[in-house]
Amino acid sequence: LRVLTWNVHGNYLYYLGQDPETPNYSSLFEMPSLGGASRKRAFDVDTAVAFSPDAKRVCFIRGVTQGQETHLVILELATSKETVLAVIKPPTVMPQLRPSRSADGAKIAVEVIETTGGIRPQVAVFDVKDSSRTSIRDTEWLNITDAEWMGRDALAIAGGNLENGATRQIFRLSWPEGRLTRVTNDLNDYGDLSVSADGQIVEALRNSTVSDLWIAPVSGTGAPRQLTRESSSRQSVLMLETAQDGSIVYLARASGSSAIEATGLDGSAPRQ
């Protein structure tokens, strides 16, 4: 059981689970919020679903192995009729992340990655009526993990770009202008975005990593010793090398920026 999603009325919970008849595939299931038996709604679903404003349709992404394609699918819940809104083929890739539907139901936003001449993630918006695609080339993204509509005229993005590095921050991306505004500014990672119905509140999971240097004898006969003692992700060890004089040189976060530091094997005070 994974990727839980409430419908817009809050009376049903949708999730992905192993298909009972074809265990190698996942299917979409529906469960009443007050409890009760689950009901299978669609076969071969690879992402969480996004609802239309009237809760009558959901959209999701399906990977098709035979043609190395990825399909953006709209499902009519009352009739189980599926409509393939878009087909993405190599060299373009559509990661299996949850699509997001705008508040008026007219647009669906997804992430696509252009792989010709390098890896270039970007946000793509599909028109539900005519399947047309508009790509927003607002910045040089390194990664995108979430793209959620904030009403009908902006998207909340969790990702990393050339300016802030691979650390995933939260941004506001205006539509259709494509103006990017940074919302968070720290060394944490943000993901699993969720936007309130009025588009005014963004929720996210924040991931903080704290890492330190330790040293231990190769023989395994002695106890490991801790050389650095950091207390937050704003001051953590990232990479290390051993210098010819026996000291340890490492890349560290210090007061929100990065610095190259060195320390002796005795754990003496590090020097920049």
CSV table of C-alpha atoms in Angstrom, one decimal, residues 4-268:
chain,number,residue,atom,x,y,z
A,4,LEU,CA,-2.3,7.7,-0.4
A,5,THR,CA,-4.6,10.4,-1.9
A,6,TRP,CA,-7.9,11.8,-0.6
A,7,ASN,CA,-10.5,12.8,-3.2
A,8,VAL,CA,-11.6,16.4,-3.2
A,9,HIS,CA,-14.6,15.7,-0.9
A,10,GLY,CA,-12.6,13.7,1.6
A,11,ASN,CA,-15.0,10.8,1.6
A,12,TYR,CA,-12.8,8.3,-0.3
A,13,LEU,CA,-9.1,7.4,0.0
A,14,TYR,CA,-7.2,6.2,-3.1
A,15,TYR,CA,-4.0,4.2,-3.0
A,16,LEU,CA,-1.8,1.9,-5.0
A,17,GLY,CA,-1.4,-1.7,-4.1
A,18,GLN,CA,-0.2,-4.9,-5.7
A,19,ASP,CA,-2.7,-6.2,-8.2
A,20,PRO,CA,-4.3,-9.4,-6.9
A,21,GLU,CA,-4.4,-11.1,-10.3
A,22,THR,CA,-1.1,-9.8,-11.7
A,23,PRO,CA,1.3,-9.3,-8.8
A,24,ASN,CA,4.0,-7.7,-11.0
A,25,TYR,CA,1.7,-4.7,-11.6
A,26,SER,CA,0.2,-2.1,-9.2
A,27,SER,CA,-3.5,-1.1,-9.4
A,28,LEU,CA,-5.5,1.8,-8.1
A,29,PHE,CA,-7.8,1.1,-5.1
A,30,GLU,CA,-10.6,3.1,-3.5
A,31,MET,CA,-11.5,2.9,0.2
A,32,PRO,CA,-14.4,4.7,2.0
A,33,SER,CA,-13.0,7.2,4.6
A,34,LEU,CA,-15.3,5.8,7.2
A,35,GLY,CA,-14.0,2.3,6.7
A,36,GLY,CA,-15.0,-0.6,4.6
A,37,ALA,CA,-13.8,-2.9,1.8
A,38,SER,CA,-11.4,-1.5,-0.8
A,39,ARG,CA,-12.5,-1.5,-4.5
A,40,LYS,CA,-10.1,-1.8,-7.5
A,41,ARG,CA,-10.6,1.1,-9.8
A,42,ALA,CA,-7.8,0.8,-12.4
A,43,PHE,CA,-5.1,-1.7,-13.5
A,44,ASP,CA,-1.4,-0.8,-14.1
A,45,VAL,CA,-1.2,2.6,-12.4
A,46,ASP,CA,2.3,3.8,-11.5
A,47,THR,CA,1.7,7.1,-9.6
A,48,ALA,CA,-0.6,8.7,-7.2
A,49,VAL,CA,-3.6,10.2,-8.8
A,50,ALA,CA,-4.8,13.8,-9.2
A,51,PHE,CA,-8.5,14.7,-9.2
A,52,SER,CA,-10.6,16.9,-11.4
A,53,PRO,CA,-12.4,19.7,-9.5
A,54,ASP,CA,-15.7,17.7,-9.6
A,55,ALA,CA,-14.0,14.5,-8.3
A,56,LYS,CA,-15.4,12.5,-11.3
A,57,ARG,CA,-12.0,12.0,-13.0
A,58,VAL,CA,-8.5,11.2,-12.0
A,59,CYS,CA,-5.2,11.4,-13.9
A,60,PHE,CA,-2.1,9.4,-13.4
A,61,ILE,CA,1.1,8.2,-15.2
A,62,ARG,CA,1.6,4.7,-16.6
A,63,GLY,CA,4.8,3.3,-17.9
A,64,VAL,CA,4.5,1.1,-21.0
A,65,THR,CA,7.4,-1.3,-21.2
A,66,GLN,CA,6.9,-2.5,-24.8
A,67,GLY,CA,7.5,0.8,-26.4
A,68,GLN,CA,9.6,2.4,-23.7
A,69,GLU,CA,6.7,5.0,-23.5
A,70,THR,CA,5.1,6.8,-20.7
A,71,HIS,CA,1.4,7.7,-20.8
A,72,LEU,CA,-0.5,10.5,-19.1
A,73,VAL,CA,-3.9,8.9,-18.5
A,74,ILE,CA,-7.3,10.4,-17.5
A,75,LEU,CA,-9.8,7.9,-15.9
A,76,GLU,CA,-13.5,8.4,-15.7
A,77,LEU,CA,-14.4,6.9,-12.3
A,78,ALA,CA,-18.1,6.3,-13.1
A,79,THR,CA,-17.5,4.4,-16.3
A,80,SER,CA,-13.8,3.3,-15.9
A,81,LYS,CA,-13.1,4.8,-19.4
A,82,GLU,CA,-9.5,5.7,-19.9
A,83,THR,CA,-8.2,8.4,-22.2
A,84,VAL,CA,-4.5,8.8,-23.0
A,85,LEU,CA,-3.9,12.5,-22.9
A,86,ALA,CA,-0.2,12.4,-23.8
A,87,VAL,CA,2.4,9.8,-24.9
A,88,ILE,CA,6.0,10.5,-24.1
A,89,LYS,CA,8.7,8.7,-26.0
A,90,PRO,CA,12.5,8.7,-25.8
A,91,PRO,CA,14.6,10.8,-25.9
A,92,THR,CA,12.1,12.6,-23.7
A,93,VAL,CA,11.3,10.9,-20.4
A,94,MET,CA,8.3,11.5,-18.0
A,95,PRO,CA,9.3,10.4,-14.5
A,96,GLN,CA,6.7,8.5,-12.5
A,97,LEU,CA,5.8,11.3,-10.2
A,98,ARG,CA,2.2,12.3,-9.4
A,99,PRO,CA,0.7,14.7,-12.0
A,100,SER,CA,-1.1,17.8,-10.7
A,101,ARG,CA,-4.3,19.2,-12.0
A,102,SER,CA,-5.1,22.9,-11.8
A,103,ALA,CA,-8.0,24.3,-9.8
A,104,ASP,CA,-10.1,24.9,-12.8
A,105,GLY,CA,-9.3,21.4,-14.2
A,106,ALA,CA,-8.0,22.8,-17.5
A,107,LYS,CA,-4.3,22.0,-17.1
A,108,ILE,CA,-2.2,19.1,-15.9
A,109,ALA,CA,1.4,19.7,-14.8
A,110,VAL,CA,4.1,16.9,-14.9
A,111,GLU,CA,7.8,16.7,-14.9
A,112,VAL,CA,9.6,15.8,-18.2
A,113,ILE,CA,13.3,15.3,-18.8
A,114,GLU,CA,14.9,16.0,-22.1
A,115,THR,CA,17.9,13.7,-22.5
A,116,THR,CA,19.4,14.9,-25.8
A,117,GLY,CA,22.7,16.7,-25.2
A,118,GLY,CA,22.4,16.3,-21.4
A,119,ILE,CA,19.8,15.8,-18.7
A,120,ARG,CA,17.4,18.7,-18.6
A,121,PRO,CA,14.4,18.4,-16.2
A,122,GLN,CA,11.6,20.8,-16.8
A,123,VAL,CA,7.9,21.4,-15.9
A,124,ALA,CA,5.5,20.6,-18.7
A,125,VAL,CA,1.8,21.7,-18.7
A,126,PHE,CA,-0.8,19.8,-20.8
A,127,ASP,CA,-4.1,21.2,-21.9
A,128,VAL,CA,-6.9,18.8,-21.0
A,129,LYS,CA,-9.0,19.9,-24.0
A,130,ASP,CA,-6.6,19.6,-26.9
A,131,SER,CA,-3.6,17.7,-25.4
A,132,SER,CA,-1.2,20.6,-26.3
A,133,ARG,CA,2.0,20.8,-24.3
A,134,THR,CA,3.8,23.8,-23.0
A,135,SER,CA,7.2,23.4,-21.4
A,136,ILE,CA,8.3,26.0,-18.8
A,137,ARG,CA,12.0,26.7,-19.2
A,138,ASP,CA,12.3,29.0,-16.3
A,139,THR,CA,15.7,27.8,-14.9
A,140,GLU,CA,18.3,25.1,-15.3
A,141,TRP,CA,16.9,22.5,-13.1
A,142,LEU,CA,19.1,19.7,-11.7
A,143,ASN,CA,16.2,17.8,-10.3
A,144,ILE,CA,12.5,18.2,-9.7
A,145,THR,CA,10.6,16.0,-7.2
A,146,ASP,CA,7.2,17.8,-7.0
A,147,ALA,CA,5.1,20.1,-9.0
A,148,GLU,CA,1.8,21.1,-7.5
A,149,TRP,CA,-0.7,23.7,-8.7
A,150,MET,CA,-1.4,26.6,-6.4
A,151,GLY,CA,-4.8,27.6,-7.8
A,152,ARG,CA,-4.7,28.2,-11.5
A,153,ASP,CA,-1.9,30.7,-11.9
A,154,ALA,CA,1.1,29.2,-10.1
A,155,LEU,CA,2.9,26.0,-9.2
A,156,ALA,CA,4.7,25.0,-6.1
A,157,ILE,CA,8.0,23.2,-7.1
A,158,ALA,CA,10.4,21.2,-5.0
A,159,GLY,CA,13.7,20.8,-6.7
A,160,GLY,CA,17.3,21.8,-7.1
A,161,ASN,CA,18.7,24.2,-9.8
A,162,LEU,CA,22.1,25.5,-10.7
A,163,GLU,CA,21.7,28.4,-8.3
A,164,ASN,CA,21.0,26.4,-5.1
A,165,GLY,CA,22.6,23.1,-6.1
A,166,ALA,CA,21.2,19.6,-5.7
A,167,THR,CA,19.5,20.5,-2.4
A,168,ARG,CA,15.8,20.5,-3.1
A,169,GLN,CA,14.2,23.8,-2.1
A,170,ILE,CA,10.6,25.1,-2.5
A,171,PHE,CA,9.8,27.5,-5.3
A,172,ARG,CA,6.8,29.3,-6.6
A,173,LEU,CA,6.5,29.3,-10.4
A,174,SER,CA,4.0,31.6,-12.0
A,175,TRP,CA,1.8,30.5,-14.9
A,176,PRO,CA,2.0,31.2,-17.8
A,177,GLU,CA,4.7,33.8,-17.3
A,178,GLY,CA,7.2,31.3,-15.8
A,179,ARG,CA,8.6,33.6,-13.1
A,180,LEU,CA,10.4,31.7,-10.4
A,181,THR,CA,10.4,32.8,-6.8
A,182,ARG,CA,12.3,31.0,-4.1
A,183,VAL,CA,10.3,30.2,-1.0
A,184,THR,CA,12.8,28.4,1.2
A,185,ASN,CA,16.5,29.2,1.5
A,186,ASP,CA,18.4,26.6,3.6
A,187,LEU,CA,20.5,23.4,3.3
A,188,ASN,CA,17.6,21.0,3.9
A,189,ASP,CA,15.8,18.9,1.4
A,190,TYR,CA,12.0,19.4,0.8
A,191,GLY,CA,9.6,17.0,-0.9
A,192,ASP,CA,6.1,15.4,-0.9
A,193,LEU,CA,4.5,18.8,-1.4
A,194,SER,CA,0.8,19.3,-0.7
A,195,VAL,CA,-1.2,22.5,-1.4
A,196,SER,CA,-4.3,23.6,0.3
A,197,ALA,CA,-7.5,23.9,-1.7
A,198,ASP,CA,-7.3,27.7,-1.8
A,199,GLY,CA,-3.7,27.6,-2.9
A,200,GLN,CA,-2.4,29.7,0.0
A,201,ILE,CA,-0.7,27.0,2.1
A,202,VAL,CA,2.1,24.6,1.0
A,203,GLU,CA,3.0,21.6,3.2
A,204,ALA,CA,6.1,19.6,2.7
A,205,LEU,CA,8.4,17.1,4.4
A,206,ARG,CA,11.8,18.5,5.3
A,207,ASN,CA,14.8,16.2,5.4
A,208,SER,CA,17.8,17.3,7.4
A,209,THR,CA,21.1,15.4,7.2
A,210,VAL,CA,23.8,15.6,9.9
A,211,SER,CA,27.1,13.9,9.1
A,212,ASP,CA,30.4,13.7,11.0
A,213,LEU,CA,33.9,12.3,10.4
A,214,TRP,CA,34.9,9.1,12.2
A,215,ILE,CA,38.1,7.2,12.2
A,216,ALA,CA,38.7,3.5,12.9
A,217,PRO,CA,41.6,1.0,12.7
A,218,VAL,CA,41.7,-1.1,9.5
A,219,SER,CA,42.3,-4.2,11.7
A,220,GLY,CA,39.0,-3.6,13.4
A,221,THR,CA,40.6,-4.2,16.8
A,222,GLY,CA,40.1,-0.7,18.2
A,223,ALA,CA,37.1,1.4,18.8
A,224,PRO,CA,36.1,4.1,16.2
A,225,ARG,CA,36.7,7.7,17.2
A,226,GLN,CA,34.6,10.7,16.3
A,227,LEU,CA,36.7,13.6,14.8
A,228,THR,CA,34.0,16.2,14.2
A,229,ARG,CA,30.8,17.0,16.2
A,230,GLU,CA,28.2,18.9,14.3
A,231,SER,CA,24.7,19.6,15.4
A,232,SER,CA,22.7,20.5,12.3
A,233,SER,CA,22.6,20.1,8.6
A,234,ARG,CA,24.0,23.6,8.2
A,235,GLN,CA,27.3,22.3,9.6
A,236,SER,CA,27.9,18.8,8.2
A,237,VAL,CA,30.7,16.9,6.5
A,238,LEU,CA,30.0,16.2,2.9
A,239,MET,CA,33.1,14.7,1.2
A,240,LEU,CA,36.6,13.7,2.4
A,241,GLU,CA,40.1,12.8,1.2
A,242,THR,CA,43.3,11.8,3.1
A,243,ALA,CA,46.2,14.2,2.5
A,244,GLN,CA,49.9,13.1,2.2
A,245,ASP,CA,50.7,14.4,5.6
A,246,GLY,CA,48.0,12.2,7.1
A,247,SER,CA,45.5,14.9,7.8
A,248,ILE,CA,41.9,14.6,6.6
A,249,VAL,CA,40.7,17.2,4.1
A,250,TYR,CA,36.9,17.5,3.7
A,251,LEU,CA,34.1,19.6,2.3
A,252,ALA,CA,31.9,21.0,5.1
A,253,ARG,CA,28.9,23.1,5.4
A,254,ALA,CA,29.6,26.1,7.7
A,255,SER,CA,27.1,28.7,8.6
A,256,GLY,CA,25.0,28.1,5.5
A,257,SER,CA,27.9,28.0,3.0
A,258,SER,CA,30.5,25.5,2.0
A,259,ALA,CA,34.2,25.4,3.0
A,260,ILE,CA,37.2,23.1,2.6
A,261,GLU,CA,38.6,22.2,6.0
A,262,ALA,CA,41.3,19.9,7.4
A,263,THR,CA,41.8,18.1,10.7
A,264,GLY,CA,44.4,15.8,12.1
A,265,LEU,CA,43.9,12.1,13.0
A,266,ASP,CA,43.8,13.2,16.6
A,267,GLY,CA,40.7,15.2,16.0
A,268,SER,CA,42.4,18.5,16.5
